[in-house]
CSV table of C-alpha atoms in Angstrom, one decimal:
chain,number,residue,atom,x,y,z
A,1322,MET,CA,-24.5,2.6,6.2
A,1323,THR,CA,-25.9,0.7,9.1
A,1324,ALA,CA,-23.8,-1.3,11.5
A,1325,MET,CA,-25.3,-4.5,10.2
A,1326,SER,CA,-24.5,-3.6,6.5
A,1327,THR,CA,-21.0,-2.5,7.5
A,1328,MET,CA,-20.5,-5.9,9.1
A,1329,SER,CA,-21.8,-7.7,6.0
A,1330,THR,CA,-19.4,-5.9,3.7
A,1331,LYS,CA,-16.5,-6.5,6.0
A,1332,SER,CA,-17.2,-10.2,6.0
A,1333,GLU,CA,-16.7,-10.2,2.2
A,1334,MET,CA,-13.1,-9.1,2.6
A,1335,PRO,CA,-10.4,-11.8,2.1
A,1336,GLU,CA,-7.6,-12.1,4.7
A,1337,PRO,CA,-4.9,-9.6,3.5
A,1338,ARG,CA,-1.9,-11.9,3.0
A,1339,ASN,CA,0.8,-12.2,0.4
A,1340,LEU,CA,1.0,-15.1,-2.0
A,1341,VAL,CA,4.6,-16.3,-2.3
A,1342,ALA,CA,5.7,-19.6,-3.9
A,1343,GLY,CA,2.1,-20.8,-3.8
A,1344,ARG,CA,1.8,-20.2,0.0
A,1345,TRP,CA,-0.3,-17.5,1.7
A,1346,VAL,CA,2.1,-15.7,4.1
A,1347,SER,CA,1.9,-12.7,6.3
A,1348,GLY,CA,3.4,-9.5,4.9
A,1349,GLY,CA,3.8,-8.0,8.4
A,1350,GLU,CA,1.7,-6.1,10.9
A,1351,PRO,CA,-1.4,-4.6,9.3
A,1352,SER,CA,-0.9,-0.9,9.1
A,1353,VAL,CA,-2.6,0.5,6.0
A,1354,ALA,CA,-6.4,1.1,6.3
A,1355,VAL,CA,-8.5,0.3,3.2
A,1356,VAL,CA,-11.6,2.6,3.2
A,1357,ASN,CA,-14.9,2.4,1.4
A,1358,PRO,CA,-15.1,5.7,-0.4
A,1359,ALA,CA,-18.9,5.7,-0.4
A,1360,ASP,CA,-19.1,6.0,3.4
A,1361,GLY,CA,-15.6,6.4,4.8
A,1362,GLN,CA,-15.8,3.1,6.7
A,1363,VAL,CA,-12.6,1.0,7.1
A,1364,LEU,CA,-13.1,-2.3,5.3
A,1365,THR,CA,-9.8,-4.0,6.1
A,1366,THR,CA,-6.2,-3.2,7.1
A,1367,ILE,CA,-3.2,-4.5,5.1
A,1368,PRO,CA,0.5,-4.7,5.8
A,1369,ASP,CA,3.1,-2.6,4.0
A,1370,THR,CA,5.3,-5.5,3.1
A,1371,ALA,CA,9.0,-4.8,4.0
A,1372,ALA,CA,11.9,-5.3,1.6
A,1373,GLU,CA,12.5,-8.8,3.0
A,1374,GLY,CA,9.0,-9.9,2.1
A,1375,VAL,CA,9.3,-8.5,-1.4
A,1376,ASP,CA,12.7,-10.2,-1.8
A,1377,GLU,CA,11.1,-13.5,-0.8
A,1378,ALA,CA,8.6,-13.1,-3.6
A,1379,VAL,CA,11.1,-12.2,-6.2
A,1380,ARG,CA,13.3,-15.2,-5.2
A,1381,ALA,CA,10.2,-17.4,-5.6
A,1382,ALA,CA,9.6,-16.0,-9.1
A,1383,ARG,CA,13.3,-16.5,-10.0
A,1384,ALA,CA,13.1,-20.1,-8.8
A,1385,ALA,CA,10.0,-20.9,-10.8
A,1386,LEU,CA,11.2,-19.3,-14.0
A,1387,PRO,CA,13.2,-22.2,-15.6
A,1388,ALA,CA,10.4,-24.7,-15.5
A,1389,TRP,CA,7.7,-22.2,-16.6
A,1390,ARG,CA,9.7,-20.7,-19.5
A,1391,SER,CA,10.3,-24.3,-20.7
A,1392,THR,CA,6.6,-25.1,-21.0
A,1393,THR,CA,5.2,-24.8,-24.5
A,1394,PRO,CA,2.9,-21.9,-25.4
A,1395,PHE,CA,0.1,-24.4,-25.8
A,1396,GLN,CA,0.5,-25.6,-22.2
A,1397,ARG,CA,0.6,-22.0,-21.0
A,1398,ALA,CA,-2.5,-21.2,-23.1
A,1399,ALA,CA,-4.4,-24.1,-21.4
A,1400,VAL,CA,-3.6,-22.6,-18.0
A,1401,LEU,CA,-4.7,-19.1,-19.0
A,1402,HIS,CA,-8.0,-20.4,-20.5
A,1403,ARG,CA,-8.7,-22.2,-17.2
A,1404,LEU,CA,-8.0,-19.0,-15.3
A,1405,ALA,CA,-10.4,-17.1,-17.5
A,1406,THR,CA,-13.1,-19.7,-16.7
A,1407,ALA,CA,-12.3,-19.4,-13.0
A,1408,VAL,CA,-12.7,-15.6,-13.1
A,1409,ARG,CA,-16.0,-15.8,-14.9
A,1410,GLY,CA,-17.2,-18.3,-12.2
A,1411,ASP,CA,-16.2,-15.8,-9.5
A,1412,LEU,CA,-17.3,-12.7,-11.2
A,1413,GLU,CA,-19.8,-11.3,-8.7
A,1414,PRO,CA,-17.6,-11.6,-5.6
A,1415,LEU,CA,-14.7,-10.1,-7.5
A,1416,ALA,CA,-16.8,-7.2,-8.8
A,1417,ARG,CA,-18.2,-6.4,-5.3
A,1418,LEU,CA,-14.7,-6.2,-3.9
A,1419,ILE,CA,-13.8,-3.7,-6.6
A,1420,THR,CA,-16.9,-1.6,-5.9
A,1421,LEU,CA,-16.5,-1.7,-2.1
A,1422,GLU,CA,-12.8,-0.5,-2.2
A,1423,MET,CA,-12.8,1.7,-5.3
A,1424,GLY,CA,-16.3,3.0,-5.4
A,1425,LYS,CA,-17.2,2.4,-9.1
A,1426,PRO,CA,-20.8,1.4,-10.0
A,1427,ILE,CA,-21.3,-2.4,-9.7
A,1428,GLY,CA,-22.2,-2.7,-13.3
A,1429,GLU,CA,-18.9,-1.2,-14.3
A,1430,ALA,CA,-17.1,-3.5,-11.9
A,1431,ARG,CA,-18.8,-6.5,-13.4
A,1432,GLY,CA,-17.7,-5.3,-16.8
A,1433,GLU,CA,-14.1,-4.8,-15.6
A,1434,THR,CA,-14.1,-8.4,-14.2
A,1435,ALA,CA,-15.4,-9.8,-17.5
A,1436,LYS,CA,-12.7,-7.9,-19.4
A,1437,LEU,CA,-10.1,-9.5,-17.0
A,1438,ALA,CA,-11.3,-12.9,-18.1
A,1439,ASP,CA,-11.3,-11.9,-21.7
A,1440,ALA,CA,-7.6,-10.8,-21.3
A,1441,PHE,CA,-6.6,-14.2,-20.1
A,1442,ASP,CA,-8.4,-15.8,-23.1
A,1443,TYR,CA,-6.9,-13.3,-25.5
A,1444,TYR,CA,-3.3,-13.8,-24.4
A,1445,ALA,CA,-3.8,-17.6,-24.2
A,1446,GLU,CA,-4.5,-17.4,-28.0
A,1447,GLU,CA,-1.9,-14.8,-28.8
A,1448,GLY,CA,0.8,-16.7,-27.0
A,1449,VAL,CA,0.7,-19.5,-29.5
A,1450,ARG,CA,1.2,-17.0,-32.4
A,1451,VAL,CA,4.7,-15.8,-31.5
A,1452,TYR,CA,6.5,-16.4,-34.7
A,1453,GLY,CA,10.3,-16.2,-35.5
A,1454,GLU,CA,12.1,-15.5,-38.8
A,1455,THR,CA,14.7,-17.1,-40.9
A,1456,ILE,CA,17.2,-14.5,-42.2
A,1457,PRO,CA,19.3,-15.0,-45.4
A,1458,ASN,CA,23.1,-15.0,-45.0
A,1459,GLU,CA,25.7,-14.0,-47.5
A,1460,GLN,CA,27.7,-17.1,-46.7
A,1461,ALA,CA,26.6,-20.5,-47.9
A,1462,GLY,CA,25.9,-23.1,-45.3
A,1463,VAL,CA,24.8,-20.6,-42.6
A,1464,THR,CA,21.3,-19.9,-41.4
A,1465,SER,CA,20.1,-17.1,-39.1
A,1466,ILE,CA,17.1,-17.7,-36.9
A,1467,VAL,CA,15.4,-14.9,-35.0
A,1468,ARG,CA,13.3,-16.1,-32.1
A,1469,HIS,CA,11.5,-14.5,-29.2
A,1470,GLU,CA,12.2,-15.6,-25.6
A,1471,PRO,CA,10.7,-14.7,-22.2
A,1472,VAL,CA,12.2,-11.6,-20.6
A,1473,GLY,CA,12.4,-13.3,-17.2
A,1474,VAL,CA,11.2,-12.1,-13.8
A,1475,VAL,CA,8.7,-9.2,-14.0
A,1476,GLY,CA,7.7,-6.8,-11.3
A,1477,ALA,CA,4.3,-5.2,-11.8
A,1478,ILE,CA,2.9,-2.2,-9.8
A,1479,THR,CA,-0.7,-1.6,-10.6
A,1480,PRO,CA,-3.2,1.3,-9.8
A,1481,TRP,CA,-6.5,1.5,-8.0
A,1482,ASN,CA,-8.8,2.8,-10.7
A,1483,TYR,CA,-9.0,-0.6,-12.5
A,1484,PRO,CA,-7.7,-2.8,-9.8
A,1485,LEU,CA,-8.3,-6.1,-11.7
A,1486,GLU,CA,-8.2,-5.3,-15.3
A,1487,LEU,CA,-4.8,-3.5,-15.1
A,1488,ILE,CA,-3.4,-6.5,-13.2
A,1489,GLY,CA,-4.8,-8.7,-15.9
A,1490,TRP,CA,-3.1,-6.9,-18.8
A,1491,LYS,CA,0.3,-7.5,-17.2
A,1492,LEU,CA,-0.3,-10.9,-15.6
A,1493,ALA,CA,-1.9,-12.5,-18.7
A,1494,ALA,CA,0.8,-11.2,-21.1
A,1495,ALA,CA,3.7,-12.1,-18.8
A,1496,LEU,CA,2.4,-15.7,-18.2
A,1497,ALA,CA,1.6,-16.2,-21.9
A,1498,ALA,CA,5.2,-15.1,-22.7
A,1499,GLY,CA,6.7,-17.6,-20.3
A,1500,CYS,CA,7.7,-15.0,-17.7
A,1501,THR,CA,7.2,-15.2,-13.9
A,1502,ILE,CA,5.8,-12.2,-12.0
A,1503,VAL,CA,5.5,-10.4,-8.7
A,1504,VAL,CA,2.5,-8.1,-8.5
A,1505,LYS,CA,1.9,-5.2,-6.0
A,1506,PRO,CA,-1.6,-3.9,-6.2
A,1507,SER,CA,-2.6,-0.5,-5.0
A,1508,GLU,CA,-3.0,-0.1,-1.3
A,1509,TYR,CA,-6.4,1.4,-1.9
A,1510,THR,CA,-7.8,-1.7,-3.7
A,1511,PRO,CA,-5.9,-4.8,-2.6
A,1512,SER,CA,-8.8,-7.3,-1.9
A,1513,SER,CA,-9.9,-8.1,-5.4
A,1514,ALA,CA,-6.3,-8.9,-6.2
A,1515,VAL,CA,-6.1,-11.2,-3.2
A,1516,ARG,CA,-9.2,-13.0,-4.3
A,1517,LEU,CA,-7.9,-13.2,-7.9
A,1518,PHE,CA,-4.6,-14.8,-6.8
A,1519,GLY,CA,-6.6,-17.3,-4.8
A,1520,LEU,CA,-7.9,-18.7,-8.1
A,1521,LEU,CA,-4.4,-19.3,-9.6
A,1522,ALA,CA,-3.7,-22.7,-8.1
A,1523,GLY,CA,-7.0,-24.2,-9.2
A,1524,ALA,CA,-6.3,-23.0,-12.7
A,1525,GLY,CA,-3.0,-24.8,-12.7
A,1526,VAL,CA,-0.6,-21.9,-12.3
A,1527,PRO,CA,2.5,-23.5,-10.7
A,1528,ASP,CA,3.8,-22.3,-7.4
A,1529,GLY,CA,6.0,-19.2,-7.7
A,1530,VAL,CA,5.0,-18.3,-11.2
A,1531,ALA,CA,2.7,-15.5,-10.0
A,1532,ASN,CA,3.3,-13.9,-6.6
A,1533,LEU,CA,1.4,-11.2,-4.8
A,1534,VAL,CA,2.8,-8.7,-2.3
A,1535,LEU,CA,0.6,-6.1,-0.5
A,1536,GLY,CA,1.6,-2.7,0.7
A,1537,ALA,CA,2.0,0.9,0.0
A,1538,GLY,CA,5.2,3.0,-0.4
A,1539,THR,CA,7.6,0.6,1.3
A,1540,ALA,CA,6.6,-2.4,-0.7
A,1541,GLY,CA,6.4,-0.4,-4.0
A,1542,ARG,CA,9.9,1.0,-3.6
A,1543,ALA,CA,11.3,-2.4,-2.6
A,1544,LEU,CA,9.8,-4.0,-5.7
A,1545,ALA,CA,10.7,-1.2,-8.2
A,1546,SER,CA,14.3,-1.1,-7.0
A,1547,HIS,CA,14.8,-4.9,-6.7
A,1548,PRO,CA,18.1,-5.9,-8.3
A,1549,ASP,CA,16.9,-9.3,-9.6
A,1550,LEU,CA,14.0,-8.1,-11.8
A,1551,ASP,CA,14.4,-8.4,-15.6
A,1552,LYS,CA,11.5,-6.0,-16.3
A,1553,LEU,CA,9.2,-3.6,-14.5
A,1554,ALA,CA,5.7,-2.8,-15.6
A,1555,PHE,CA,4.0,0.2,-14.0
A,1556,THR,CA,0.7,2.0,-14.4
A,1557,GLY,CA,0.2,5.2,-12.4
A,1558,SER,CA,1.1,8.8,-12.2
A,1559,GLY,CA,3.8,10.6,-14.1
A,1560,ALA,CA,5.5,11.7,-10.9
A,1561,THR,CA,5.6,8.2,-9.5
A,1562,GLY,CA,6.8,6.8,-12.9
A,1563,ALA,CA,9.7,9.3,-12.9
A,1564,ALA,CA,10.6,8.3,-9.3
A,1565,ILE,CA,10.5,4.6,-10.2
A,1566,THR,CA,12.8,5.2,-13.2
A,1567,ARG,CA,15.3,6.9,-10.9
A,1568,SER,CA,15.2,4.1,-8.4
A,1569,LEU,CA,15.9,1.2,-10.8
A,1570,ALA,CA,18.8,-0.9,-9.5
A,1571,LYS,CA,20.1,-1.5,-13.0
A,1572,ALA,CA,19.2,-1.0,-16.7
A,1573,ILE,CA,16.2,-3.3,-17.2
A,1574,LEU,CA,13.2,-3.2,-19.6
A,1575,THR,CA,10.3,-1.0,-18.4
A,1576,SER,CA,6.9,-0.3,-19.7
A,1577,MET,CA,5.0,2.6,-18.2
A,1578,GLU,CA,1.5,3.9,-18.7
A,1579,LEU,CA,1.4,7.2,-16.9
A,1580,GLY,CA,-2.0,8.6,-17.8
A,1581,GLY,CA,-2.6,12.0,-19.2
A,1582,SER,CA,-4.9,15.0,-19.6
A,1583,CYS,CA,-6.9,13.7,-22.6
A,1584,PRO,CA,-8.4,16.2,-25.1
A,1585,GLN,CA,-11.5,16.0,-27.2
A,1586,ILE,CA,-11.8,18.1,-30.4
A,1587,VAL,CA,-15.3,18.9,-31.7
A,1588,THR,CA,-15.4,20.5,-35.1
A,1589,ALA,CA,-18.4,22.4,-36.7
A,1590,SER,CA,-19.0,19.4,-39.0
A,1591,ALA,CA,-19.4,17.0,-36.0
A,1592,ASP,CA,-22.7,15.3,-35.0
A,1593,LEU,CA,-23.1,17.2,-31.8
A,1594,ASP,CA,-25.3,14.6,-30.2
A,1595,GLU,CA,-22.7,11.9,-30.8
A,1596,ALA,CA,-20.0,14.3,-29.5
A,1597,VAL,CA,-21.9,15.0,-26.3
A,1598,ALA,CA,-22.7,11.4,-25.7
A,1599,GLY,CA,-19.1,10.5,-26.2
A,1600,CYS,CA,-17.9,13.2,-23.8
A,1601,ALA,CA,-20.5,12.2,-21.2
A,1602,ARG,CA,-19.3,8.6,-21.3
A,1603,ARG,CA,-15.6,9.1,-21.5
A,1604,GLY,CA,-15.5,12.1,-19.2
A,1605,PHE,CA,-17.6,10.7,-16.4
A,1606,ARG,CA,-17.4,6.9,-16.6
A,1607,ASN,CA,-15.7,5.6,-13.5
A,1608,ALA,CA,-16.1,9.1,-12.0
A,1609,GLY,CA,-13.5,10.3,-14.5
A,1610,GLN,CA,-10.9,8.2,-12.9
A,1611,ILE,CA,-9.6,6.7,-16.1
A,1612,CYS,CA,-6.2,7.3,-17.7
A,1613,ILE,CA,-8.0,7.9,-21.0
A,1614,ALA,CA,-10.8,10.1,-19.6
A,1615,ILE,CA,-11.7,13.2,-21.5
A,1616,ASN,CA,-10.4,16.1,-19.4
A,1617,ARG,CA,-10.4,19.1,-21.8
A,1618,VAL,CA,-12.7,19.7,-24.7
A,1619,TYR,CA,-12.0,22.1,-27.6
A,1620,VAL,CA,-15.2,23.0,-29.6
A,1621,GLN,CA,-15.3,25.1,-32.8
A,1622,ARG,CA,-16.8,28.4,-31.9
A,1623,GLU,CA,-19.8,28.1,-34.3
A,1624,VAL,CA,-21.2,25.1,-32.3
A,1625,HIS,CA,-19.6,25.9,-28.9
A,1626,ALA,CA,-22.7,27.2,-27.2
A,1627,ALA,CA,-25.0,24.4,-28.5
A,1628,PHE,CA,-22.4,21.8,-27.4
A,1629,VAL,CA,-22.1,23.2,-23.9
A,1630,ASP,CA,-25.9,23.4,-23.5
A,1631,LYS,CA,-26.3,19.8,-24.5
A,1632,LEU,CA,-23.4,18.6,-22.4
A,1633,THR,CA,-24.6,20.4,-19.4
A,1634,ALA,CA,-28.1,18.8,-19.7
A,1635,ALA,CA,-26.5,15.4,-20.1
A,1636,VAL,CA,-24.2,15.7,-17.1
A,1637,ALA,CA,-26.9,17.2,-14.9
A,1638,ALA,CA,-29.0,14.1,-15.6
A,1639,LEU,CA,-26.3,11.6,-14.4
A,1640,SER,CA,-27.3,9.7,-11.3
A,1641,VAL,CA,-24.9,9.8,-8.4
A,1642,GLY,CA,-24.7,7.4,-5.5
A,1643,PRO,CA,-23.0,4.4,-3.8
A,1644,GLY,CA,-21.5,2.0,-6.3
A,1645,LEU,CA,-23.5,-1.0,-5.1
A,1646,ASP,CA,-26.7,1.0,-6.1
A,1647,ASP,CA,-25.3,1.0,-9.7
A,1648,PRO,CA,-25.7,4.7,-10.4
A,1649,ASP,CA,-24.1,6.5,-13.4
A,1650,VAL,CA,-21.4,8.0,-11.2
A,1651,GLY,CA,-20.1,6.7,-7.8
A,1652,PRO,CA,-17.7,8.4,-5.3
A,1653,VAL,CA,-14.1,9.3,-6.1
A,1654,THR,CA,-11.7,6.9,-4.6
A,1655,ASN,CA,-9.9,9.1,-2.1
A,1656,ALA,CA,-9.7,12.6,-0.7
A,1657,GLU,CA,-6.8,13.5,-2.9
A,1658,ILE,CA,-8.9,13.2,-6.0
A,1659,ARG,CA,-11.8,15.1,-4.4
A,1660,ASP,CA,-9.6,17.9,-3.4
A,1661,ARG,CA,-7.8,18.1,-6.8
A,1662,CYS,CA,-11.2,18.4,-8.5
A,1663,ALA,CA,-12.2,21.3,-6.2
A,1664,ALA,CA,-8.8,23.0,-6.8
A,1665,HIS,CA,-9.0,22.7,-10.6
A,1666,VAL,CA,-12.5,24.1,-10.7
A,1667,GLU,CA,-11.7,26.9,-8.3
A,1668,ASP,CA,-8.6,27.9,-10.3
A,1669,ALA,CA,-10.6,27.9,-13.6
A,1670,VAL,CA,-13.3,30.1,-12.2
A,1671,ALA,CA,-10.8,32.5,-10.7
A,1672,ARG,CA,-9.5,32.9,-14.3
A,1673,GLY,CA,-12.9,33.7,-15.8
A,1674,ALA,CA,-14.4,30.2,-16.4
A,1675,GLN,CA,-18.1,29.4,-15.6
A,1676,VAL,CA,-19.4,26.3,-13.9
A,1677,ARG,CA,-22.4,25.0,-15.8
A,1678,ALA,CA,-23.0,21.8,-13.8
A,1679,GLY,CA,-21.8,20.5,-10.5
A,1680,GLY,CA,-18.6,22.1,-9.2
A,1681,HIS,CA,-18.8,21.0,-5.6
A,1682,SER,CA,-18.8,18.0,-3.2
A,1683,PRO,CA,-22.3,16.9,-2.2
A,1684,SER,CA,-22.9,17.8,1.4
A,1685,ASP,CA,-25.5,15.0,2.1
A,1686,LEU,CA,-23.1,12.1,1.3
A,1687,GLU,CA,-20.5,10.5,3.5
A,1688,GLY,CA,-17.2,9.4,2.1
A,1689,THR,CA,-15.3,11.1,-0.8
A,1690,TRP,CA,-17.5,12.6,-3.5
A,1691,PHE,CA,-17.4,15.2,-6.2
A,1692,SER,CA,-20.4,16.1,-8.4
A,1693,PRO,CA,-20.1,15.5,-12.1
A,1694,THR,CA,-19.0,18.9,-13.3
A,1695,VAL,CA,-18.9,20.9,-16.6
A,1696,VAL,CA,-16.8,24.1,-16.7
A,1697,ASP,CA,-17.1,26.4,-19.7
A,1698,ASP,CA,-14.6,29.0,-21.2
A,1699,VAL,CA,-11.7,27.3,-19.5
A,1700,PRO,CA,-8.3,29.1,-20.1
A,1701,PRO,CA,-5.8,26.7,-21.6
A,1702,ASP,CA,-3.2,27.7,-19.0
A,1703,SER,CA,-5.4,26.9,-16.0
A,1704,LEU,CA,-5.0,23.8,-14.0
A,1705,LEU,CA,-8.1,22.3,-15.5
A,1706,GLY,CA,-6.9,23.2,-19.0
A,1707,SER,CA,-3.3,21.9,-18.6
A,1708,GLN,CA,-3.2,19.1,-16.0
A,1709,GLU,CA,-4.9,15.8,-15.5
A,1710,THR,CA,-7.8,16.1,-13.0
A,1711,PHE,CA,-8.5,12.4,-12.8
A,1712,GLY,CA,-12.0,13.0,-11.5
A,1713,PRO,CA,-15.6,13.8,-12.8
A,1714,VAL,CA,-14.7,17.3,-14.2
A,1715,VAL,CA,-14.6,18.3,-17.9
A,1716,GLY,CA,-13.5,21.8,-19.0
A,1717,VAL,CA,-14.7,23.2,-22.4
A,1718,THR,CA,-12.8,25.8,-24.4
A,1719,PRO,CA,-13.9,27.4,-27.8
A,1720,TYR,CA,-11.5,27.6,-30.7
A,1721,ASP,CA,-11.6,29.1,-34.2
A,1722,THR,CA,-9.2,27.2,-36.5
A,1723,ALA,CA,-8.1,23.6,-36.8
A,1724,GLU,CA,-4.5,24.7,-36.3
A,1725,GLU,CA,-5.5,26.3,-33.0
A,1726,ALA,CA,-7.4,23.2,-31.8
A,1727,ILE,CA,-4.4,20.9,-32.7
A,1728,ALA,CA,-2.0,23.2,-30.9
A,1729,LEU,CA,-4.2,23.3,-27.8
A,1730,ALA,CA,-4.7,19.5,-27.8
A,1731,ASN,CA,-0.9,18.9,-28.2
A,1732,GLY,CA,0.0,21.6,-25.8
A,1733,THR,CA,0.5,19.6,-22.7
A,1734,ASP,CA,2.9,16.8,-21.8
A,1735,ALA,CA,0.2,14.2,-22.1
A,1736,GLY,CA,0.2,11.8,-25.0
A,1737,LEU,CA,-2.0,8.8,-24.2
A,1738,ALA,CA,-5.4,9.3,-25.9
A,1739,ALA,CA,-7.2,12.0,-27.8
A,1740,TYR,CA,-10.8,12.1,-29.2
A,1741,LEU,CA,-12.0,13.8,-32.4
A,1742,TYR,CA,-15.5,14.3,-33.5
A,1743,ALA,CA,-15.9,15.5,-37.2
A,1744,ARG,CA,-17.8,14.4,-40.2
A,1745,ASP,CA,-15.6,16.2,-42.7
A,1746,LEU,CA,-13.2,13.6,-44.0
A,1747,GLY,CA,-10.5,16.1,-44.5
A,1748,GLU,CA,-10.7,17.1,-40.9
A,1749,VAL,CA,-10.7,13.5,-39.8
A,1750,PHE,CA,-7.4,12.7,-41.5
A,1751,SER,CA,-5.6,16.1,-41.1
A,1752,ILE,CA,-6.4,16.5,-37.4
A,1753,GLY,CA,-6.2,12.8,-36.6
A,1754,HIS,CA,-2.7,12.5,-38.0
A,1755,ALA,CA,-1.6,15.8,-36.4
A,1756,LEU,CA,-2.5,14.7,-32.8
A,1757,GLU,CA,0.5,13.6,-30.9
A,1758,PHE,CA,-1.1,10.7,-29.0
A,1759,GLY,CA,-0.6,7.0,-28.9
A,1760,ASN,CA,-4.4,6.4,-29.3
A,1761,VAL,CA,-6.8,8.6,-31.2
A,1762,ALA,CA,-10.6,7.8,-31.3
A,1763,VAL,CA,-12.6,9.4,-34.1
A,1764,ASN,CA,-16.4,9.7,-33.7
A,1765,ASN,CA,-16.4,7.2,-30.8
A,1766,PRO,CA,-15.4,7.3,-27.1
A,1767,ASP,CA,-13.3,4.1,-27.0
A,1768,ALA,CA,-9.6,4.7,-27.6
A,1769,GLY,CA,-8.5,1.2,-26.7
A,1770,ILE,CA,-9.4,-2.4,-27.7
A,1771,MET,CA,-7.8,-5.6,-26.6
A,1772,ASN,CA,-6.4,-6.6,-29.9
A,1773,ALA,CA,-4.7,-3.3,-30.8
A,1774,PRO,CA,-1.7,-1.7,-29.1
A,1775,TYR,CA,-2.4,0.7,-26.3
A,1776,GLY,CA,0.3,3.0,-25.0
A,1777,GLY,CA,1.3,6.6,-24.6
A,1778,ARG,CA,3.8,9.1,-25.9
A,1779,LYS,CA,5.7,12.0,-24.2
A,1780,GLY,CA,4.9,12.3,-20.5
A,1781,SER,CA,2.3,9.5,-20.8
A,1782,GLY,CA,4.9,6.8,-20.8
A,1783,HIS,CA,6.3,4.2,-23.2
A,1784,GLY,CA,5.7,0.7,-24.2
A,1785,SER,CA,2.4,-1.0,-25.2
A,1786,GLU,CA,-0.2,-3.1,-23.6
A,1787,HIS,CA,-3.0,-4.9,-25.6
A,1788,GLY,CA,-2.5,-6.6,-28.9
A,1789,ARG,CA,0.5,-8.6,-30.0
A,1790,GLU,CA,2.6,-5.6,-29.0
A,1791,GLY,CA,1.5,-6.1,-25.4
A,1792,LEU,CA,2.7,-9.7,-25.5
A,1793,HIS,CA,6.0,-8.8,-27.1
A,1794,ALA,CA,6.6,-6.4,-24.3
A,1795,TYR,CA,7.4,-9.5,-22.2
A,1796,LEU,CA,9.6,-11.1,-24.9
A,1797,GLN,CA,13.2,-10.4,-26.0
A,1798,VAL,CA,14.7,-11.1,-29.4
A,1799,LYS,CA,17.5,-13.6,-29.9
A,1800,HIS,CA,19.5,-14.0,-33.2
A,1801,LEU,CA,20.7,-17.6,-33.5
A,1802,ARG,CA,23.3,-17.9,-36.3
A,1803,ILE,CA,24.1,-21.5,-37.2
A,1804,ARG,CA,26.8,-22.8,-39.5
A,1805,TYR,CA,25.8,-26.2,-40.8
A,1806,GLY,CA,27.8,-26.7,-43.9
A,1807,GLN,CA,31.2,-26.0,-45.6
């Protein structure tokens, strides 16, 4: 990247400040560099907000809660619809910030930003459909009403792979429910969040209802352990999720989406071209940096060789380049991902696997890169066969029986999403029901849609986002028992 183009991208970066009670404030001395993964250039530097700054944001959310929770769902819906409109009007600058800091192709970043707007619209409508119940009583003259009320003050810690969309799932549902919120975005991708929060006031979000704090470990720990939260929502790694659980100041509601090593099963009855296309999309979209990315593929032995040949050709044809050039695959976001990809491939090869495509970091590109990679005959106990790579690497393993495929797919601690390609209806239902995952996509690569619940099992977390379940994650039940007669 030339010096002039570096200056032009830096000029797009918003000032890295916290938004607290409707005011932009400093989070402290800038100390955390935000790097463009396509070329290694520093884009901006943000503070790691100290506990005092996080406390100020939580106090602002607590002060704003009584007024916000007393608004009607229809009033909140109007605000969310205006926010959706504001996001669509600012789509290109938001998308460019995602690509500059995270690396994904600009077309995917535009799609992510559009989905953010859709989330605001969806929860605006879902918020007015929160219904209670009237429960019969044995005693005459008594009525029981079950109603749903806002949880209260929410802390949200969000990741870098979908820096706006994953904020939106939490922010939209929390606001629709009548909660207030403090969001800490990833230190790798803070700028799109800063720009998003700059749209709130114009959409009519009252001061203090939604607050933003920037930072890394210091800010994250201070928010996760804050004693005045009523709920914590987290998306990230299993190790960080476990650490957060141990750090909670008291017993509060939590929802955690912790990712997972997602399997794909391809039976002999499958349409191989569909299965290959699905794997190429879900395994390599966003450079494989998706919680529901296909990581390990189990293919029935009769069609194993044909599947691998087709997948190798499809992956070798993927274009690779800087996200602003809109290739199929951009850089990985940081060196940790790049090095993990290399370690997983090296371990698999040492155990007898064969690299069929990619398998290395391109030497002619600056920044953090790993080539789209297919590895065949991957042992199930290898790193690639048992752990989440979270990069553009897919491992393939042949199997003989459905029981073997199910055992391999279920054989890790992951339980977020699984994929099944089969045309035999018996296989579709028997295997589909046996997979121990919160989301199972059959003959398609999309395990989540906005109006259906999305969440994991086992080590992939608990709680739901999307759907009415995603809204109810920010509501609590009250039983109101009223005696009105003799």
